XYZ file of C-alpha atoms in Angstrom:
395
model
C -53.398 88.280 -5.350
C -51.353 86.411 -2.760
C -48.666 83.972 -3.826
C -50.950 81.038 -2.932
C -54.549 82.342 -3.111
C -57.200 80.972 -0.737
C -59.282 77.969 -1.718
C -62.203 77.323 -1.657
C -64.152 80.531 -2.177
C -67.907 81.056 -2.066
C -70.049 81.526 -5.136
C -72.140 84.665 -5.509
C -74.066 83.232 -8.488
C -75.627 79.727 -8.406
C -74.032 78.557 -11.656
C -70.937 80.754 -12.025
C -67.546 80.305 -10.346
C -66.623 82.600 -7.446
C -65.258 85.932 -8.763
C -61.775 85.206 -7.395
C -61.444 82.029 -9.483
C -60.876 84.081 -12.634
C -57.482 85.188 -11.334
C -56.684 81.647 -10.172
C -57.489 80.327 -13.654
C -55.407 83.028 -15.303
C -52.418 82.000 -13.187
C -52.860 78.323 -14.030
C -52.774 75.737 -15.447
C -50.903 74.650 -12.291
C -50.423 76.769 -9.170
C -50.427 76.588 -5.397
C -53.439 77.549 -3.269
C -53.888 77.956 0.487
C -56.428 75.760 2.258
C -58.559 76.637 5.299
C -55.970 75.240 7.724
C -53.126 77.272 6.249
C -51.575 74.355 4.373
C -50.738 74.751 0.712
C -51.671 72.379 -2.100
C -51.182 72.305 -5.830
C -54.238 73.124 -7.936
C -54.603 72.069 -11.567
C -56.907 74.362 -13.548
C -56.133 73.499 -17.196
C -58.328 71.047 -19.091
C -55.541 69.045 -20.736
C -53.407 69.185 -17.601
C -56.362 67.856 -15.552
C -56.732 64.844 -17.824
C -52.972 64.303 -17.767
C -52.574 64.340 -13.998
C -55.718 62.275 -13.338
C -54.083 59.373 -15.162
C -50.644 59.805 -13.581
C -49.460 56.708 -11.680
C -47.985 58.827 -8.883
C -51.327 60.380 -7.918
C -52.999 58.738 -4.909
C -56.525 58.823 -3.472
C -55.445 57.478 -0.066
C -57.105 59.939 2.305
C -55.436 58.362 5.325
C -52.075 59.657 4.067
C -50.873 62.221 6.644
C -50.301 64.840 3.932
C -53.602 64.329 2.111
C -55.137 67.783 1.470
C -58.342 68.432 3.434
C -60.384 71.231 1.821
C -62.919 71.694 4.649
C -63.097 70.712 8.333
C -65.995 68.289 7.722
C -63.703 66.015 5.678
C -61.345 65.315 8.583
C -63.494 62.541 10.068
C -62.323 58.942 9.969
C -65.359 57.932 7.902
C -64.647 60.594 5.269
C -61.017 59.483 5.055
C -61.760 55.794 4.556
C -64.574 55.751 1.998
C -64.809 52.845 -0.417
C -63.859 53.619 -4.040
C -63.254 57.340 -3.462
C -60.372 56.839 -1.019
C -58.848 53.806 -2.727
C -55.989 53.185 -5.132
C -55.424 50.209 -7.441
C -55.525 47.282 -7.206
C -58.213 47.395 -4.490
C -60.108 50.174 -6.255
C -60.140 48.257 -9.545
C -61.671 45.186 -7.885
C -64.525 47.220 -6.410
C -65.176 48.971 -9.716
C -65.300 45.629 -11.489
C -67.985 44.492 -9.062
C -70.062 47.667 -9.499
C -69.610 48.748 -13.131
C -72.210 46.328 -14.599
C -74.876 47.762 -12.295
C -74.305 51.317 -13.578
C -73.500 50.566 -17.223
C -75.247 52.434 -20.035
C -77.166 49.265 -20.918
C -78.363 48.792 -17.344
C -79.309 52.459 -16.920
C -81.309 52.456 -20.154
C -83.447 49.685 -18.685
C -84.345 52.114 -15.904
C -85.720 54.786 -18.261
C -89.430 53.782 -18.110
C -89.344 53.753 -14.317
C -87.576 57.127 -14.152
C -90.014 58.606 -16.675
C -92.934 57.446 -14.536
C -91.361 58.934 -11.391
C -90.715 62.282 -13.080
C -94.182 62.413 -14.640
C -95.783 61.903 -11.243
C -93.721 64.672 -9.682
C -94.505 67.111 -12.505
C -98.208 66.233 -12.093
C -97.904 67.350 -8.478
C -96.049 70.530 -9.461
C -98.829 71.487 -11.881
C -101.492 70.578 -9.330
C -99.675 72.676 -6.717
C -99.723 75.663 -9.052
C -97.417 78.669 -9.127
C -95.313 79.607 -7.335
C -93.877 76.123 -6.858
C -90.531 75.342 -5.227
C -88.798 72.806 -7.464
C -86.266 71.807 -4.811
C -88.655 69.829 -2.570
C -91.094 69.086 -5.405
C -88.581 67.570 -7.855
C -84.841 68.172 -7.484
C -84.501 66.467 -4.082
C -87.003 63.574 -4.282
C -86.195 62.407 -7.832
C -82.596 61.199 -7.323
C -83.468 59.978 -3.836
C -86.282 57.783 -5.082
C -84.232 56.491 -8.027
C -81.198 55.488 -5.947
C -83.437 54.028 -3.222
C -85.096 51.737 -5.742
C -81.791 50.847 -7.377
C -80.102 49.987 -4.083
C -83.148 48.490 -2.423
C -83.249 51.119 0.349
C -86.703 51.803 1.886
C -87.897 55.110 0.452
C -89.882 55.844 3.606
C -86.490 56.594 5.193
C -85.579 59.203 2.543
C -86.102 62.232 4.816
C -83.484 60.830 7.166
C -80.783 60.142 4.607
C -81.486 63.307 2.591
C -80.911 65.348 5.721
C -77.897 63.268 6.762
C -76.222 63.294 3.347
C -76.667 67.066 3.142
C -74.939 67.494 6.497
C -72.119 65.156 5.449
C -71.406 67.269 2.362
C -72.185 70.768 3.627
C -72.438 70.727 7.423
C -69.988 71.771 10.110
C -67.255 69.352 11.160
C -69.345 68.103 14.096
C -72.570 67.868 12.065
C -70.810 66.068 9.227
C -69.144 63.512 11.490
C -72.348 62.761 13.402
C -74.426 62.492 10.211
C -71.866 60.195 8.576
C -71.933 57.867 11.587
C -75.753 57.894 11.602
C -75.736 56.887 7.929
C -73.179 54.141 8.539
C -75.296 52.743 11.389
C -78.436 52.888 9.222
C -76.808 51.151 6.249
C -75.195 48.596 8.574
C -78.676 47.556 9.716
C -79.844 47.297 6.096
C -76.884 45.093 5.129
C -77.445 42.894 8.180
C -81.087 42.443 7.176
C -80.097 41.627 3.587
C -77.602 39.000 4.741
C -80.326 37.328 6.810
C -82.927 37.553 4.048
C -81.882 39.065 0.667
C -84.675 40.859 -1.160
C -84.437 43.043 -4.279
C -82.021 45.750 -5.363
C -78.293 46.248 -5.695
C -77.569 45.788 -1.982
C -79.229 42.380 -2.023
C -77.425 41.451 -5.236
C -74.047 42.389 -3.772
C -74.829 40.412 -0.628
C -75.596 37.306 -2.704
C -72.806 37.745 -5.262
C -69.987 39.247 -3.175
C -70.537 39.162 0.592
C -71.760 35.588 1.047
C -68.973 34.141 -1.218
C -66.438 36.211 0.743
C -65.270 38.616 -2.005
C -66.050 41.637 0.161
C -66.871 41.979 3.838
C -69.890 43.361 5.636
C -68.170 46.648 6.548
C -66.901 47.073 3.000
C -70.423 46.811 1.603
C -71.606 49.374 4.151
C -68.918 51.792 2.945
C -69.800 51.173 -0.708
C -73.498 51.786 -0.052
C -72.693 54.971 1.880
C -70.763 56.391 -1.082
C -73.459 55.436 -3.598
C -76.283 56.842 -1.484
C -74.634 60.220 -0.853
C -73.117 60.698 -4.310
C -76.232 59.695 -6.241
C -78.444 62.019 -4.227
C -76.416 65.159 -3.597
C -74.775 65.793 -6.945
C -77.742 64.968 -9.178
C -80.166 66.945 -7.032
C -77.931 70.014 -7.141
C -77.184 69.644 -10.863
C -80.882 69.511 -11.716
C -81.718 72.631 -9.698
C -78.713 74.581 -10.997
C -79.443 73.404 -14.544
C -83.001 74.730 -14.382
C -81.785 78.096 -13.092
C -79.149 78.307 -15.827
C -81.689 77.638 -18.584
C -84.203 80.122 -17.178
C -81.501 82.781 -16.947
C -80.417 82.224 -20.568
C -83.580 82.798 -22.618
C -81.878 82.378 -26.009
C -80.693 78.880 -25.109
C -84.052 78.033 -23.558
C -85.778 79.124 -26.769
C -83.477 76.867 -28.777
C -84.638 73.909 -26.705
C -88.280 74.841 -27.127
C -87.686 75.041 -30.885
C -86.127 71.578 -30.971
C -86.220 69.383 -27.877
C -83.884 66.864 -29.561
C -81.114 69.324 -28.655
C -81.546 68.353 -25.010
C -78.716 65.762 -24.742
C -76.232 68.326 -26.062
C -77.692 70.955 -23.752
C -77.147 68.649 -20.776
C -73.453 68.243 -21.650
C -73.149 72.016 -21.846
C -74.921 72.374 -18.496
C -72.545 69.847 -16.948
C -69.578 71.792 -18.332
C -70.930 75.189 -17.388
C -72.329 74.847 -13.865
C -69.679 72.480 -12.404
C -71.817 71.348 -9.480
C -68.806 69.720 -7.854
C -66.110 72.362 -7.912
C -63.346 69.808 -7.388
C -63.206 66.664 -9.493
C -60.269 65.277 -7.543
C -58.493 65.672 -4.216
C -55.272 63.703 -4.197
C -51.791 63.377 -2.744
C -48.616 62.701 -4.729
C -47.074 59.356 -3.772
C -44.110 60.095 -6.043
C -42.736 63.097 -7.938
C -44.834 64.472 -10.824
C -43.667 66.797 -13.600
C -46.512 68.752 -15.186
C -46.765 72.043 -17.108
C -43.277 73.075 -16.059
C -43.917 72.422 -12.363
C -42.392 69.809 -10.079
C -44.873 68.271 -7.633
C -43.004 66.385 -4.915
C -44.070 63.188 -3.178
C -46.305 64.030 -0.208
C -47.694 67.251 -1.657
C -51.466 67.695 -2.023
C -53.080 68.035 -5.446
C -56.508 69.456 -6.278
C -58.131 69.346 -9.721
C -60.672 72.097 -10.361
C -63.461 70.956 -12.665
C -64.925 74.451 -12.556
C -61.800 75.998 -14.081
C -60.817 73.093 -16.339
C -64.271 73.217 -17.908
C -63.808 76.919 -18.648
C -60.295 76.641 -20.061
C -59.988 79.112 -22.961
C -57.280 76.924 -24.472
C -59.828 74.234 -25.363
C -63.236 75.961 -25.177
C -64.160 78.890 -27.392
C -65.984 81.594 -25.416
C -65.516 79.382 -22.372
C -67.617 81.559 -20.067
C -70.608 81.596 -22.438
C -73.470 79.130 -22.049
C -74.196 77.779 -25.537
C -76.165 74.565 -26.007
C -75.166 74.373 -29.680
C -71.423 74.505 -29.083
C -69.332 71.632 -30.425
C -66.767 71.740 -27.625
C -68.976 70.642 -24.723
C -66.356 68.143 -23.474
C -65.765 68.447 -19.738
C -64.256 66.765 -16.705
C -67.297 67.185 -14.463
C -67.426 63.426 -13.932
C -63.654 63.239 -13.523
C -61.283 61.315 -15.769
C -59.346 58.072 -15.586
C -59.996 55.188 -13.218
C -61.965 57.283 -10.728
C -64.392 58.658 -13.308
C -67.869 58.892 -11.771
C -69.540 55.490 -11.517
C -73.041 56.982 -11.723
C -72.604 59.349 -14.668
C -74.950 57.405 -16.978
C -77.683 57.459 -14.356
C -77.158 61.165 -13.638
C -77.413 62.073 -17.328
C -80.614 60.070 -17.727
C -82.266 61.662 -14.687
C -81.360 65.149 -15.916
C -82.609 64.404 -19.423
C -85.951 62.953 -18.333
C -86.614 65.687 -15.750
C -85.750 68.595 -18.052
C -87.703 67.094 -20.969
C -90.820 66.750 -18.812
C -90.548 70.258 -17.380
C -89.859 71.982 -20.695
C -92.631 70.213 -22.596
C -95.315 70.309 -19.913
C -94.578 73.710 -18.333
C -93.150 75.667 -21.300
C -93.794 79.076 -19.724
C -91.793 78.326 -16.587
C -89.772 81.233 -15.151
C -88.151 82.171 -11.848
C -90.635 83.555 -9.335
C -87.937 85.659 -7.619
C -84.792 87.443 -8.702
C -81.786 85.183 -9.048
C -79.971 87.159 -6.376
C -82.719 86.121 -3.940
C -82.036 82.402 -4.371
C -80.256 81.007 -1.278
C -77.112 79.122 -2.295
C -74.817 77.029 -0.139
C -71.461 75.438 -0.740
C -67.825 76.214 -1.279
C -65.347 73.763 -2.674
C -67.591 70.702 -2.685
C -71.186 70.443 -3.903
C -72.935 73.691 -4.821
C -76.539 73.660 -3.664
C -79.511 75.970 -4.097
C -81.867 75.681 -1.121
C -85.008 77.035 -2.829
C -86.103 77.282 -6.448
C -89.529 78.965 -6.720
C -90.906 79.110 -10.261
C -94.107 80.346 -11.854
C -95.740 79.986 -15.254
């Protein structure tokens, strides 16, 4: 292997890390990797080291920093480098989180359960009516998180085809596609915010207009940026996690049988799925704003830092049989949602959507199985969100 191995690398299995990551993990917990543009950045692969560095005061999320590590051409756009929350440091970041946390709290998300259960039930009705083979990507994995976040934000669901397509291009398109799609989304959300300012209706956007924009706490453009992040993050990651989670269960019949024996094991199974599949390969892309000492390495101010959730979640130092999928394991702890102040705002909502969807599928279609070989499933993504484009099942 080269002194600084290439990153990212493409997966050959929907739920497993790229083959080359094994050597990267073995050389961790901290090492240098080479990005697409030839620049080098530090990568943290150890579980404990990931938690340590994600709370270090000298780690910055400021993507406008000239030395911020860009892991793919599509993330070079001005919009990608100035996103609310994601590209912010304290104290500004803390203010935004304080505004948003109550709307994604566990208490608030639990209130959404009946609505999410009704949405999922309706989609599974249509899957059964469709009959086998049925592609679970367009029939469930894509529309479920889209509909949920649309209702939560107050975004018209009739526009979901547009923002599903646009958000996919932002995360996985070429540099030109990503930049154009991001601007299209900004323009779309800008019109929504303008309408809400004129006449607030229902949903989180309207609430933030009343509580934060009109009093002057945040500006119009800031709310547009916040909504952009929420719309993309809530759709892309949950959609991919659901599809990859289904594949993982169907490809591990012993674990699937354990769930059929006792469906109350599902919450633990979801934590293991989150650890195992690592839908978002990176849980953090940062730049050092001051020197950092970690695991015997000296990271200098201005150097890029990547934190690999994929490898941290499979760290043999903290997980027994780290590469095994075991829904009964005790050590399901993971950093899939990040750690520290930037921990995923929507993690409670994501867990609930996964739980409700998997419960409905497993109890109503217990004989579900892949309709094609796993090697025939088209997968897309390297270094950001892993996505399966089709998921045909039969029963």
